Amino acid sequence: GDIALGAGLLLIGNVLAADGQRLGGATVTLSELGAQPPEGGGPEPRTATTAPDGEYRFDHLAPRQFTVEVEMEGFAPRAATLALVFGAATGNTRQDFRLLPAGEAIAGQVRDHEDRPVPGLSLRLSQQDRNAHDYFDAQAISDAQGRFRFDAIAAGLYQLEATGGSWFLPKALTV
């Protein structure tokens, strides 16, 4: 017998600069949350490039949780986690992003309680937008001298977490 496929769900949105200018040419990546990486048999992330009016779209989506990441030269990247479900009034989910200029960096050195450098420590820098559902999230590992660096950061308030071995340190930072 024949199998009739449904249209699936649609994710649409706009990518804008902080001043509201529509950003064409931004790269938008859609990944299934919690899925195996592609090399482990998981689905490949889907990518789209925003149109000149800043719009992107992903269609024929299954009801799942996804991470949407946006990157554009000169701007700090942003991401959002979404749950797409059947039953929405239009069948569409909308996620807009406002990107901030990326002219800053955060760098430093991790030292232990005896003032020795801590190499190989996992660091996570994050920022949640209180007025939206998107966020900034970056990872780094301290080098042999305990140094780390996060580039392409927008001005704002961030949370820096250091984890690894017996270490854990959340620290608020303002850029």
PDB file of C-alpha atoms in Angstrom:
ATOM      1  CA  GLY A   1       0.000   0.000   0.000  1.00  0.00           C
ATOM      2  CA  ASP A   2       0.787   3.631  -0.324  1.00  0.00           C
ATOM      3  CA  ILE A   3       2.086   5.751   2.536  1.00  0.00           C
ATOM      4  CA  ALA A   4       1.012   9.386   2.728  1.00  0.00           C
ATOM      5  CA  LEU A   5       3.608  11.597   4.387  1.00  0.00           C
ATOM      6  CA  GLY A   6       2.529  14.623   6.381  1.00  0.00           C
ATOM      7  CA  ALA A   7       4.078  18.022   5.758  1.00  0.00           C
ATOM      8  CA  GLY A   8       5.741  18.044   9.174  1.00  0.00           C
ATOM      9  CA  LEU A   9       6.465  21.142  11.202  1.00  0.00           C
ATOM     10  CA  LEU A  10       7.980  24.445  10.100  1.00  0.00           C
ATOM     11  CA  LEU A  11      10.541  26.567  11.967  1.00  0.00           C
ATOM     12  CA  ILE A  12      10.906  30.137  10.707  1.00  0.00           C
ATOM     13  CA  GLY A  13      12.546  33.263  12.017  1.00  0.00           C
ATOM     14  CA  ASN A  14      14.526  36.410  11.374  1.00  0.00           C
ATOM     15  CA  VAL A  15      18.100  37.296  12.236  1.00  0.00           C
ATOM     16  CA  LEU A  16      18.521  40.956  13.125  1.00  0.00           C
ATOM     17  CA  ALA A  17      21.277  43.224  14.358  1.00  0.00           C
ATOM     18  CA  ALA A  18      20.728  44.875  17.753  1.00  0.00           C
ATOM     19  CA  ASP A  19      19.494  48.016  15.944  1.00  0.00           C
ATOM     20  CA  GLY A  20      16.837  46.009  14.060  1.00  0.00           C
ATOM     21  CA  GLN A  21      18.693  45.817  10.726  1.00  0.00           C
ATOM     22  CA  ARG A  22      17.871  42.541   8.969  1.00  0.00           C
ATOM     23  CA  LEU A  23      20.983  40.404   8.490  1.00  0.00           C
ATOM     24  CA  GLY A  24      21.183  38.470   5.231  1.00  0.00           C
ATOM     25  CA  GLY A  25      23.940  35.875   4.904  1.00  0.00           C
ATOM     26  CA  ALA A  26      23.920  34.579   8.506  1.00  0.00           C
ATOM     27  CA  THR A  27      24.407  30.825   8.968  1.00  0.00           C
ATOM     28  CA  VAL A  28      21.664  29.085  10.934  1.00  0.00           C
ATOM     29  CA  THR A  29      22.268  25.489  12.101  1.00  0.00           C
ATOM     30  CA  LEU A  30      19.520  23.175  13.364  1.00  0.00           C
ATOM     31  CA  SER A  31      20.575  20.143  15.451  1.00  0.00           C
ATOM     32  CA  GLU A  32      18.438  17.565  17.194  1.00  0.00           C
ATOM     33  CA  LEU A  33      18.902  17.962  20.956  1.00  0.00           C
ATOM     34  CA  GLY A  34      20.382  14.892  22.630  1.00  0.00           C
ATOM     35  CA  ALA A  35      20.970  13.024  19.362  1.00  0.00           C
ATOM     36  CA  GLN A  36      24.076  10.975  18.691  1.00  0.00           C
ATOM     37  CA  PRO A  37      26.691  12.859  16.666  1.00  0.00           C
ATOM     38  CA  PRO A  38      26.618  12.078  12.924  1.00  0.00           C
ATOM     39  CA  GLU A  39      29.807   9.994  13.215  1.00  0.00           C
ATOM     40  CA  GLY A  40      27.937   7.861  15.788  1.00  0.00           C
ATOM     41  CA  GLY A  41      24.970   7.303  13.478  1.00  0.00           C
ATOM     42  CA  GLY A  42      22.954  10.370  14.499  1.00  0.00           C
ATOM     43  CA  PRO A  43      21.291  12.802  12.118  1.00  0.00           C
ATOM     44  CA  GLU A  44      23.341  15.444  10.313  1.00  0.00           C
ATOM     45  CA  PRO A  45      22.625  19.009  11.444  1.00  0.00           C
ATOM     46  CA  ARG A  46      20.725  21.070   8.869  1.00  0.00           C
ATOM     47  CA  THR A  47      21.990  24.498   7.840  1.00  0.00           C
ATOM     48  CA  ALA A  48      20.397  27.477   6.161  1.00  0.00           C
ATOM     49  CA  THR A  49      21.645  30.894   5.122  1.00  0.00           C
ATOM     50  CA  THR A  50      19.410  33.835   5.882  1.00  0.00           C
ATOM     51  CA  ALA A  51      17.850  35.587   2.891  1.00  0.00           C
ATOM     52  CA  PRO A  52      18.641  39.281   2.285  1.00  0.00           C
ATOM     53  CA  ASP A  53      15.626  40.151   4.491  1.00  0.00           C
ATOM     54  CA  GLY A  54      17.164  38.131   7.363  1.00  0.00           C
ATOM     55  CA  GLU A  55      14.630  35.272   7.195  1.00  0.00           C
ATOM     56  CA  TYR A  56      15.474  31.588   7.571  1.00  0.00           C
ATOM     57  CA  ARG A  57      13.290  28.500   7.483  1.00  0.00           C
ATOM     58  CA  PHE A  58      13.479  24.786   8.101  1.00  0.00           C
ATOM     59  CA  ASP A  59      10.530  22.720   6.913  1.00  0.00           C
ATOM     60  CA  HIS A  60       9.426  19.078   7.098  1.00  0.00           C
ATOM     61  CA  LEU A  61      10.535  18.766  10.735  1.00  0.00           C
ATOM     62  CA  ALA A  62       9.473  15.975  13.065  1.00  0.00           C
ATOM     63  CA  PRO A  63       8.219  16.842  16.557  1.00  0.00           C
ATOM     64  CA  ARG A  64      11.458  16.918  18.551  1.00  0.00           C
ATOM     65  CA  GLN A  65      13.658  19.186  20.625  1.00  0.00           C
ATOM     66  CA  PHE A  66      16.192  21.142  18.615  1.00  0.00           C
ATOM     67  CA  THR A  67      19.062  23.535  19.153  1.00  0.00           C
ATOM     68  CA  VAL A  68      19.191  26.437  16.697  1.00  0.00           C
ATOM     69  CA  GLU A  69      22.527  28.254  16.402  1.00  0.00           C
ATOM     70  CA  VAL A  70      23.169  31.488  14.486  1.00  0.00           C
ATOM     71  CA  GLU A  71      26.585  32.771  13.388  1.00  0.00           C
ATOM     72  CA  MET A  72      27.629  35.761  11.312  1.00  0.00           C
ATOM     73  CA  GLU A  73      30.992  37.422  10.801  1.00  0.00           C
ATOM     74  CA  GLY A  74      31.407  40.403  13.135  1.00  0.00           C
ATOM     75  CA  PHE A  75      28.660  39.315  15.548  1.00  0.00           C
ATOM     76  CA  ALA A  76      28.622  37.156  18.679  1.00  0.00           C
ATOM     77  CA  PRO A  77      26.848  33.821  18.005  1.00  0.00           C
ATOM     78  CA  ARG A  78      23.492  33.045  19.659  1.00  0.00           C
ATOM     79  CA  ALA A  79      21.562  29.814  20.175  1.00  0.00           C
ATOM     80  CA  ALA A  80      18.124  28.685  21.322  1.00  0.00           C
ATOM     81  CA  THR A  81      16.636  25.356  22.391  1.00  0.00           C
ATOM     82  CA  LEU A  82      13.128  24.663  21.089  1.00  0.00           C
ATOM     83  CA  ALA A  83      10.535  21.917  21.420  1.00  0.00           C
ATOM     84  CA  LEU A  84       8.516  21.504  18.224  1.00  0.00           C
ATOM     85  CA  VAL A  85       5.134  19.875  18.757  1.00  0.00           C
ATOM     86  CA  PHE A  86       2.066  19.094  16.678  1.00  0.00           C
ATOM     87  CA  GLY A  87      -1.085  20.992  17.532  1.00  0.00           C
ATOM     88  CA  ALA A  88       0.154  24.574  17.249  1.00  0.00           C
ATOM     89  CA  ALA A  89      -2.484  26.795  15.653  1.00  0.00           C
ATOM     90  CA  THR A  90      -0.480  27.315  12.462  1.00  0.00           C
ATOM     91  CA  GLY A  91       1.911  24.356  12.610  1.00  0.00           C
ATOM     92  CA  ASN A  92       4.740  26.910  12.607  1.00  0.00           C
ATOM     93  CA  THR A  93       7.249  27.778  15.299  1.00  0.00           C
ATOM     94  CA  ARG A  94       9.008  31.137  15.173  1.00  0.00           C
ATOM     95  CA  GLN A  95      12.429  31.928  16.673  1.00  0.00           C
ATOM     96  CA  ASP A  96      13.959  35.330  15.982  1.00  0.00           C
ATOM     97  CA  PHE A  97      17.504  36.305  16.958  1.00  0.00           C
ATOM     98  CA  ARG A  98      19.116  39.692  17.657  1.00  0.00           C
ATOM     99  CA  LEU A  99      22.883  39.572  17.247  1.00  0.00           C
ATOM    100  CA  LEU A 100      25.267  41.900  19.054  1.00  0.00           C
ATOM    101  CA  PRO A 101      28.598  43.144  17.669  1.00  0.00           C
ATOM    102  CA  ALA A 102      31.479  40.859  18.674  1.00  0.00           C
ATOM    103  CA  GLY A 103      34.308  43.206  19.484  1.00  0.00           C
ATOM    104  CA  GLU A 104      35.389  41.817  22.848  1.00  0.00           C
ATOM    105  CA  ALA A 105      37.338  38.842  24.231  1.00  0.00           C
ATOM    106  CA  ILE A 106      37.645  37.189  27.623  1.00  0.00           C
ATOM    107  CA  ALA A 107      41.032  35.720  28.485  1.00  0.00           C
ATOM    108  CA  GLY A 108      42.835  34.721  31.628  1.00  0.00           C
ATOM    109  CA  GLN A 109      44.691  32.062  33.510  1.00  0.00           C
ATOM    110  CA  VAL A 110      43.300  29.428  35.850  1.00  0.00           C
ATOM    111  CA  ARG A 111      45.380  29.007  39.006  1.00  0.00           C
ATOM    112  CA  ASP A 112      44.852  26.673  41.957  1.00  0.00           C
ATOM    113  CA  HIS A 113      44.838  27.554  45.667  1.00  0.00           C
ATOM    114  CA  GLU A 114      48.678  27.367  45.704  1.00  0.00           C
ATOM    115  CA  ASP A 115      48.913  29.812  42.747  1.00  0.00           C
ATOM    116  CA  ARG A 116      49.949  27.090  40.257  1.00  0.00           C
ATOM    117  CA  PRO A 117      48.528  27.065  36.694  1.00  0.00           C
ATOM    118  CA  VAL A 118      45.769  24.486  36.091  1.00  0.00           C
ATOM    119  CA  PRO A 119      46.093  22.907  32.623  1.00  0.00           C
ATOM    120  CA  GLY A 120      43.359  20.914  30.872  1.00  0.00           C
ATOM    121  CA  LEU A 121      40.452  22.450  32.769  1.00  0.00           C
ATOM    122  CA  SER A 122      37.114  22.633  30.921  1.00  0.00           C
ATOM    123  CA  LEU A 123      35.642  26.119  30.878  1.00  0.00           C
ATOM    124  CA  ARG A 124      32.152  27.164  29.819  1.00  0.00           C
ATOM    125  CA  LEU A 125      31.157  30.767  29.163  1.00  0.00           C
ATOM    126  CA  SER A 126      27.427  31.431  28.940  1.00  0.00           C
ATOM    127  CA  GLN A 127      24.952  34.274  28.768  1.00  0.00           C
ATOM    128  CA  GLN A 128      21.159  34.055  28.934  1.00  0.00           C
ATOM    129  CA  ASP A 129      19.049  36.849  27.469  1.00  0.00           C
ATOM    130  CA  ARG A 130      16.457  37.680  30.119  1.00  0.00           C
ATOM    131  CA  ASN A 131      14.000  39.030  27.538  1.00  0.00           C
ATOM    132  CA  ALA A 132      14.229  36.207  24.997  1.00  0.00           C
ATOM    133  CA  HIS A 133      14.724  32.472  24.780  1.00  0.00           C
ATOM    134  CA  ASP A 134      18.154  32.606  23.194  1.00  0.00           C
ATOM    135  CA  TYR A 135      21.595  32.386  24.756  1.00  0.00           C
ATOM    136  CA  PHE A 136      25.349  32.471  24.166  1.00  0.00           C
ATOM    137  CA  ASP A 137      27.386  29.399  25.074  1.00  0.00           C
ATOM    138  CA  ALA A 138      31.086  28.675  24.362  1.00  0.00           C
ATOM    139  CA  GLN A 139      33.571  26.062  25.574  1.00  0.00           C
ATOM    140  CA  ALA A 140      37.354  26.174  26.046  1.00  0.00           C
ATOM    141  CA  ILE A 141      40.094  24.128  27.725  1.00  0.00           C
ATOM    142  CA  SER A 142      42.954  25.749  29.598  1.00  0.00           C
ATOM    143  CA  ASP A 143      46.381  25.217  27.962  1.00  0.00           C
ATOM    144  CA  ALA A 144      49.553  23.866  29.592  1.00  0.00           C
ATOM    145  CA  GLN A 145      50.059  27.196  31.404  1.00  0.00           C
ATOM    146  CA  GLY A 146      46.408  27.342  32.527  1.00  0.00           C
ATOM    147  CA  ARG A 147      45.552  30.054  29.980  1.00  0.00           C
ATOM    148  CA  PHE A 148      42.214  30.328  28.198  1.00  0.00           C
ATOM    149  CA  ARG A 149      40.557  32.712  25.718  1.00  0.00           C
ATOM    150  CA  PHE A 150      37.057  33.291  24.375  1.00  0.00           C
ATOM    151  CA  ASP A 151      36.917  35.488  21.248  1.00  0.00           C
ATOM    152  CA  ALA A 152      34.007  37.148  19.425  1.00  0.00           C
ATOM    153  CA  ILE A 153      32.210  38.172  22.602  1.00  0.00           C
ATOM    154  CA  ALA A 154      29.602  40.935  22.808  1.00  0.00           C
ATOM    155  CA  ALA A 155      29.557  43.352  25.742  1.00  0.00           C
ATOM    156  CA  GLY A 156      27.387  42.082  28.601  1.00  0.00           C
ATOM    157  CA  LEU A 157      27.163  39.973  31.745  1.00  0.00           C
ATOM    158  CA  TYR A 158      28.422  36.375  31.481  1.00  0.00           C
ATOM    159  CA  GLN A 159      28.773  33.297  33.686  1.00  0.00           C
ATOM    160  CA  LEU A 160      32.134  31.477  33.588  1.00  0.00           C
ATOM    161  CA  GLU A 161      32.218  27.921  34.903  1.00  0.00           C
ATOM    162  CA  ALA A 162      35.337  25.839  35.401  1.00  0.00           C
ATOM    163  CA  THR A 163      34.870  22.083  35.755  1.00  0.00           C
ATOM    164  CA  GLY A 164      37.217  19.142  35.686  1.00  0.00           C
ATOM    165  CA  GLY A 165      38.619  16.724  38.216  1.00  0.00           C
ATOM    166  CA  SER A 166      37.794  18.115  41.645  1.00  0.00           C
ATOM    167  CA  TRP A 167      37.309  21.673  40.377  1.00  0.00           C
ATOM    168  CA  PHE A 168      34.092  23.630  39.994  1.00  0.00           C
ATOM    169  CA  LEU A 169      33.826  27.376  39.984  1.00  0.00           C
ATOM    170  CA  PRO A 170      30.922  29.513  38.779  1.00  0.00           C
ATOM    171  CA  LYS A 171      31.931  33.170  38.385  1.00  0.00           C
ATOM    172  CA  ALA A 172      29.961  36.144  37.071  1.00  0.00           C
ATOM    173  CA  LEU A 173      31.892  38.370  34.643  1.00  0.00           C
ATOM    174  CA  THR A 174      31.008  41.661  32.967  1.00  0.00           C
ATOM    175  CA  VAL A 175      32.538  42.459  29.580  1.00  0.00           C
TER     176      VAL A 175
END
